[in-house]
Short mmCIF file of C-alpha atoms in Angstrom, two decimals:
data_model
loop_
_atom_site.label_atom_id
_atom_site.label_comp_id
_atom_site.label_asym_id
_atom_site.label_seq_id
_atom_site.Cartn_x
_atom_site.Cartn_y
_atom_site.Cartn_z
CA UNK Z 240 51.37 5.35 21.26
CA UNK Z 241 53.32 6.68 18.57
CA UNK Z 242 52.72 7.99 15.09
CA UNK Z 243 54.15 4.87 13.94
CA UNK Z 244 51.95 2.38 15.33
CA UNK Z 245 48.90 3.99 15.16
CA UNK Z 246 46.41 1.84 14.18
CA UNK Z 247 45.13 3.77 11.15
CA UNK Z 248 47.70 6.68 9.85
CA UNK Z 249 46.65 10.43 11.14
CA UNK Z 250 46.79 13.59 8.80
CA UNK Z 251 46.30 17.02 10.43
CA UNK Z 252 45.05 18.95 7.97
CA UNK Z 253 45.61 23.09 7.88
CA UNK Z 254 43.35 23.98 5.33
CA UNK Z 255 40.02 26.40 4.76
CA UNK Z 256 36.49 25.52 5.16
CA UNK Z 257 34.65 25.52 1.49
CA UNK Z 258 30.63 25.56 2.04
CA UNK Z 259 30.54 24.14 -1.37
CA UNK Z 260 32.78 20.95 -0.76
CA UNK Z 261 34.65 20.92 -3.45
CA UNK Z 262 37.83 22.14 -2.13
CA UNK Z 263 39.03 23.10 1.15
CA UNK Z 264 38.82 20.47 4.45
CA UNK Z 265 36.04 18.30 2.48
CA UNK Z 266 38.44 17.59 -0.19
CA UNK Z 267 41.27 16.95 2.04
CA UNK Z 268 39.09 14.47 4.49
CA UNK Z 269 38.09 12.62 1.52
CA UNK Z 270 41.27 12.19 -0.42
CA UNK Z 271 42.59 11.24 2.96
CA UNK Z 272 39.81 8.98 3.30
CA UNK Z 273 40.78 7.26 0.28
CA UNK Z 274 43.82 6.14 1.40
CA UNK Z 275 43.06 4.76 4.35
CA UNK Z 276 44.00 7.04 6.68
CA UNK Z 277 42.02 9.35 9.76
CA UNK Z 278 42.16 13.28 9.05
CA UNK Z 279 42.51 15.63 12.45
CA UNK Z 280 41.31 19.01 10.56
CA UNK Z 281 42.20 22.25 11.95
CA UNK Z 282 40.41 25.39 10.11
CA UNK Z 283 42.30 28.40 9.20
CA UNK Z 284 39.87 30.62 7.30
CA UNK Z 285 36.41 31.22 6.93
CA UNK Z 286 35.58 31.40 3.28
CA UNK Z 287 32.63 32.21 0.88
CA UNK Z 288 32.46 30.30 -2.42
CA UNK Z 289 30.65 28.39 -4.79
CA UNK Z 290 32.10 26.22 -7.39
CA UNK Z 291 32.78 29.67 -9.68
CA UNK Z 292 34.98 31.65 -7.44
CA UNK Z 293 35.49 32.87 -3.86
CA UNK Z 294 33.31 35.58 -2.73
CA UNK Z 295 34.85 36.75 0.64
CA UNK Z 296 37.18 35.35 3.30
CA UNK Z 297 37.92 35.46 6.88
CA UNK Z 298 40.99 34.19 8.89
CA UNK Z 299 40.54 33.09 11.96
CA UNK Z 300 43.26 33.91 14.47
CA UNK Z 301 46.30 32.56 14.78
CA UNK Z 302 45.40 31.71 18.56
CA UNK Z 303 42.63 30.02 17.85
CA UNK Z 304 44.52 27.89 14.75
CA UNK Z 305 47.20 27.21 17.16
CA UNK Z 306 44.81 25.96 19.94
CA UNK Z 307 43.12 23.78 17.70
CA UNK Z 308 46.35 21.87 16.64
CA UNK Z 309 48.07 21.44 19.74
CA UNK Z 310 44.84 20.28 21.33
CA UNK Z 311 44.59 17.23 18.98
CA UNK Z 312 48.39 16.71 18.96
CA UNK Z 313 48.74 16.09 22.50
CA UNK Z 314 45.75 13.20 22.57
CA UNK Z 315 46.40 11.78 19.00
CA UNK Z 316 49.45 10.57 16.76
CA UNK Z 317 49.41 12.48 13.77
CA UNK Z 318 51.76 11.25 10.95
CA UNK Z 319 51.43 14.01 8.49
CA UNK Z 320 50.89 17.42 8.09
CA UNK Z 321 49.18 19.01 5.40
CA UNK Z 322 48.96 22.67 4.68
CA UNK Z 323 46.53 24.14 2.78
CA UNK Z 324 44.56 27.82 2.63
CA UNK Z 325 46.60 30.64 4.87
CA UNK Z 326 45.43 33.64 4.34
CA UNK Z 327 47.59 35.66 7.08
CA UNK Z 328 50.86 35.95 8.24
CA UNK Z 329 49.50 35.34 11.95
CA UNK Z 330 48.24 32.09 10.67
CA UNK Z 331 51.71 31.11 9.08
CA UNK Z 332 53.19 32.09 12.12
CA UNK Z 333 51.24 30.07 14.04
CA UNK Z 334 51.68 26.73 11.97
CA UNK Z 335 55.71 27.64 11.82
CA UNK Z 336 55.76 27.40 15.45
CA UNK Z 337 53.55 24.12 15.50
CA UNK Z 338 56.09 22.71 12.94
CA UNK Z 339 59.28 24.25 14.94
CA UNK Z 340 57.77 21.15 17.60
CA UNK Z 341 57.10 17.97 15.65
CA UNK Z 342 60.17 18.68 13.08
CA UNK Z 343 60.33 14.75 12.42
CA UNK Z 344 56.56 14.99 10.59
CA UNK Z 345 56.39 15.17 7.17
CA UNK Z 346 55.03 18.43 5.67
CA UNK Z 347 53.27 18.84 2.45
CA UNK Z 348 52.36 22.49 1.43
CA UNK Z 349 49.82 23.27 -0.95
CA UNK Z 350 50.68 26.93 -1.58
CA UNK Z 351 47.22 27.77 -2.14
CA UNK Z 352 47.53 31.55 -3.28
CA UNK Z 353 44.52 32.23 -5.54
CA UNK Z 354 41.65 31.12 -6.91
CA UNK Z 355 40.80 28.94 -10.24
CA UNK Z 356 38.64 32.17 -10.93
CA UNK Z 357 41.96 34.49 -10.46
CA UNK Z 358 40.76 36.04 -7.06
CA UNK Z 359 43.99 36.55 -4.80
CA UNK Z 360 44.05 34.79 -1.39
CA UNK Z 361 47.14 35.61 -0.54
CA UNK Z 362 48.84 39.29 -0.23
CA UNK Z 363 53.34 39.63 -0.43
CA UNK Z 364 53.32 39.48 3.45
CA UNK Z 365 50.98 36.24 3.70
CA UNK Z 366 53.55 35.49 0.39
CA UNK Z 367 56.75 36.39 2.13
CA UNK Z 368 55.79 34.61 5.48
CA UNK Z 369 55.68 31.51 3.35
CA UNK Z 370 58.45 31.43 1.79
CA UNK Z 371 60.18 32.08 5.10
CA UNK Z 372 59.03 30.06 7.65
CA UNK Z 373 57.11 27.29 5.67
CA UNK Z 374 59.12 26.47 2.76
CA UNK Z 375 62.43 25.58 5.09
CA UNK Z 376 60.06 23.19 6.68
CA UNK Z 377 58.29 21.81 3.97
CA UNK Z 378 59.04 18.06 2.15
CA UNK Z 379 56.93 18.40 -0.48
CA UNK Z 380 55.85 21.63 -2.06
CA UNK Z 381 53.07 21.50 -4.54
CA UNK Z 382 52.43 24.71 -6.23
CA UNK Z 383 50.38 25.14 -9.77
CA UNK Z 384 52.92 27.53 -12.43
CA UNK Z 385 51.19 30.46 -11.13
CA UNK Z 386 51.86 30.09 -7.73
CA UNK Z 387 55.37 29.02 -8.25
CA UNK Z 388 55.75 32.17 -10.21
CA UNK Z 389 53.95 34.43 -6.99
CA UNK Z 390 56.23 32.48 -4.74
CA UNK Z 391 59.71 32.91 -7.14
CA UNK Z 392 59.03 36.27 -9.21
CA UNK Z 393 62.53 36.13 -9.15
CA UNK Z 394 63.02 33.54 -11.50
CA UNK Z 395 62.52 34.29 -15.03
CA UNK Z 396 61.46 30.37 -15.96
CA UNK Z 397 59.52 27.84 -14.23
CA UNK Z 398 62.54 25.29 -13.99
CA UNK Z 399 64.22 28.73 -12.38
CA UNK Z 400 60.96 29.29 -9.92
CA UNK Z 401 61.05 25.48 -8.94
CA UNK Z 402 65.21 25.81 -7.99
CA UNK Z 403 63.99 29.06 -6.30
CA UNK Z 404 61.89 26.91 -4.36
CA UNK Z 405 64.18 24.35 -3.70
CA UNK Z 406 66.92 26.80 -2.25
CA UNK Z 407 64.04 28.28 0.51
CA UNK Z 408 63.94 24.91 1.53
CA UNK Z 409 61.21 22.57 0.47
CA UNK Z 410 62.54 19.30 -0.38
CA UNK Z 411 61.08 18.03 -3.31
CA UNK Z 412 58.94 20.72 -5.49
CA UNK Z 413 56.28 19.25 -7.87
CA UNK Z 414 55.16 21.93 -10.12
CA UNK Z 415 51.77 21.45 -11.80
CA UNK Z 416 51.34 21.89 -15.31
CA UNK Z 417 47.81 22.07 -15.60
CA UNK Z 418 47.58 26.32 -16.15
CA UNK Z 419 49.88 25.96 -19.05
CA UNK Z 420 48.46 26.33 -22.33
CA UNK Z 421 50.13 22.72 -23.02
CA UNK Z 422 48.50 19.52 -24.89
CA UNK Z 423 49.29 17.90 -22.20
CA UNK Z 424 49.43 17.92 -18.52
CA UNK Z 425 52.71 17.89 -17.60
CA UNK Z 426 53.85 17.84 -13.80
CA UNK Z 427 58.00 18.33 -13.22
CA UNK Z 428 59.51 16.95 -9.86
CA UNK Z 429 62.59 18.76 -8.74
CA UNK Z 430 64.40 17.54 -5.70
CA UNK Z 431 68.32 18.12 -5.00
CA UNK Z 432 68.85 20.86 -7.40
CA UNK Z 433 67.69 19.25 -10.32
CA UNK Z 434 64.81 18.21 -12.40
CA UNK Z 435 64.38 14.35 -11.25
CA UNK Z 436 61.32 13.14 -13.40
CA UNK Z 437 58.17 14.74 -15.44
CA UNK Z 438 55.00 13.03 -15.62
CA UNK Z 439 52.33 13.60 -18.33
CA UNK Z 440 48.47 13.30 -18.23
CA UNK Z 441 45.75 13.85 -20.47
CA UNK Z 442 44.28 17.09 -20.36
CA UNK Z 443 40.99 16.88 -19.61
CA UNK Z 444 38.25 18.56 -20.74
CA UNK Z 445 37.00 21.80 -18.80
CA UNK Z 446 38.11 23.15 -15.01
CA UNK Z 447 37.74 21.64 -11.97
CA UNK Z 448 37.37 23.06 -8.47
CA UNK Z 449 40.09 21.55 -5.56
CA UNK Z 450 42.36 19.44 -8.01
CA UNK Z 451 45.43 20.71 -5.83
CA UNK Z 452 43.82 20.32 -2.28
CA UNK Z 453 43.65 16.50 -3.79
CA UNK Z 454 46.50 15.94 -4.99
CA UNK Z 455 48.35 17.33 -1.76
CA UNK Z 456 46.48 15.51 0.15
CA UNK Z 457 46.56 12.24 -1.56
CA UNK Z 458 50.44 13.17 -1.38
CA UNK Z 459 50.32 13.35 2.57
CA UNK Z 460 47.80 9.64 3.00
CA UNK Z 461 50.14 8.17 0.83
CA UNK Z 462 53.69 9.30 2.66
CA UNK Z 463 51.37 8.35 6.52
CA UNK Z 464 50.70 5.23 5.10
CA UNK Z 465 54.80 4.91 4.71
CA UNK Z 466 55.49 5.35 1.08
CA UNK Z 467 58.65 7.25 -0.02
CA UNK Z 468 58.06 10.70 -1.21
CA UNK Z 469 58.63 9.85 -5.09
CA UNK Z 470 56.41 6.96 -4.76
CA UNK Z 471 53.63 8.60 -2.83
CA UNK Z 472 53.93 12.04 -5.01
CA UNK Z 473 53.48 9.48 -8.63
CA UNK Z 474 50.43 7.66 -7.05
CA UNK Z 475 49.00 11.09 -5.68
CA UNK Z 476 48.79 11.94 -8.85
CA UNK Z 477 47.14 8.98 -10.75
CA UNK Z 478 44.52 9.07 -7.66
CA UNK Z 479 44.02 12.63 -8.54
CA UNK Z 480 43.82 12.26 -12.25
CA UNK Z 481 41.44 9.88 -11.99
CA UNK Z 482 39.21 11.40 -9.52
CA UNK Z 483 38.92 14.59 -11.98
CA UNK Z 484 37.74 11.81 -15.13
CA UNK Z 485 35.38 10.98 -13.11
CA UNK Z 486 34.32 14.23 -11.68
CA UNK Z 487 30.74 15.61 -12.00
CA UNK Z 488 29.33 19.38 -12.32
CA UNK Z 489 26.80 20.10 -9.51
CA UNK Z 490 27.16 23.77 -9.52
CA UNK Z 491 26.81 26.59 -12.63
CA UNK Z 492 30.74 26.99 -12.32
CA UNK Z 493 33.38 24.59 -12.35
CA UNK Z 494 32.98 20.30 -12.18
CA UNK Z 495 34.11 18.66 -8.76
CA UNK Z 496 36.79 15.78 -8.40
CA UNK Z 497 34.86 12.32 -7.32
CA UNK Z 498 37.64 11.40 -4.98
CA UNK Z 499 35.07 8.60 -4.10
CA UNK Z 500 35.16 6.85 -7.97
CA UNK Z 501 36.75 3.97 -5.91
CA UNK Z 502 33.40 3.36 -3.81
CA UNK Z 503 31.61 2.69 -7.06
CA UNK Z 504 33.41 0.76 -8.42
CA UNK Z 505 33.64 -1.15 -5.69
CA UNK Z 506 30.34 -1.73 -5.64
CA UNK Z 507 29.82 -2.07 -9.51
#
């Protein structure tokens, strides 16, 4: 059986495990969830958080990542990948090599570098590694304005960072807008050496805790489920706006998407 007729579309997910399930594998599974499709998760760090910050982390070895994925991908069909929290070079190693095999599956990248509380996740090796060996195999790259500016210190603009990121290789780059001291949310998607379209949201009000893991994820369902990447990457993000309106605060730090809002309203 092949990827393509799979009954329901497979993501593997590379992402961290969040205790408080707001970002991390939970929100991945249920963004992934929402559109329809099956999520093979394979854990690449250990972390300790609550919805303020991240207290501690541990990777787990790039064996033991490695293991995990090719175990699933020789029994299952996977459609997408989607790469969230690495927090060693072993562990982008690892995933390169994975990718090196299945180069005809999509790759979304959620550069996840630091935290929404400012902790680092990432050091310039972990960086460097990923700009290396992920970027040339990445189809869409999702960094916030601070990580494109970790990833491209280089460039002395965003536009500049997201052409930085463009010439390592990822094939489109949407760069989130929502760390800029803006109005506005606005979100630019470069592809082909160029700016191709900017998208504006409402800002809304306060911080929320695993917005990108979302909207990477909703990126990935959507692009399993066979949309084209510009397609997929403009629904992604009205999925993901509208799971943060209707996100809730459970915790004494920052509110939680509901990438469930569908569910109730289904049932309303």
């Amino acid at each position: 059986m092949t990827a393509q007729n799979s009954p329901v579309p497979v993501v593997m997910v590379f992402s961290g495990n969040d205790p408080s399930g707001g970002a991390g594998v939970q929100a991945d599974i249920e963004a992934l969830i929402s559109h329809g499709c099956h999520t093979t998760p394979v854990i690449t760090t250990l972390t300790i958080q609550d919805t303020q910050d991240v207290i501690g982390y541990t990777p787990l070895d790039g064996a033991l990542i490695a293991e995990q994925a090719r175990a699933v991908l020789e029994d299952i069909p996977v459609s997408v990948f989607k790469l969230g929290l690495l927090t060693s070079t072993e562990a982008v190693e690892a995933i390169h090599a994975i990718l090196d095999d299945y180069p005809e599956i999509p790759v979304v990248t959620d550069p996840v570098l630091a935290t929404g509380g400012g902790t680092l996740l990432a050091d310039e090796d972990v960086i460097d590694a990923v700009n290396e060996l992920l970027l040339p195999q990445t189809t869409v790259l999702t960094p916030n304005s601070n990580e494109a500016r970790l990833l491209a210190p280089e460039a002395d603009s965003l536009g500049a960072c997201a052409m930085a990121l463009l010439d390592k290789g990822a094939e489109f780059v949407l760069l989130t807008g929502t760390h800029e001291n803006t109005p506005s949310v606005v979100n630019s998607l470069y592809s082909n050496r160029r700016l191709i379209e900017t998208f504006t949201w409402d800002r809304l009000e306060g911080e929320f805790h695993g917005s990108g893991c979302t909207l990477a994820s909703s990126i990935a369902g959507l692009l399993a489920q066979g949309m084209e990447p510009f397609s997929a990457i403009h629904e992604a993000q009205e999925y993901t706006w509208q799971s943060l309106a209707e996100g809730y605060r459970i915790g004494m730090g920052q509110k939680l998407p509901n990438r469930l809002f569908w569910a109730r309203e289904e049932q309303e």
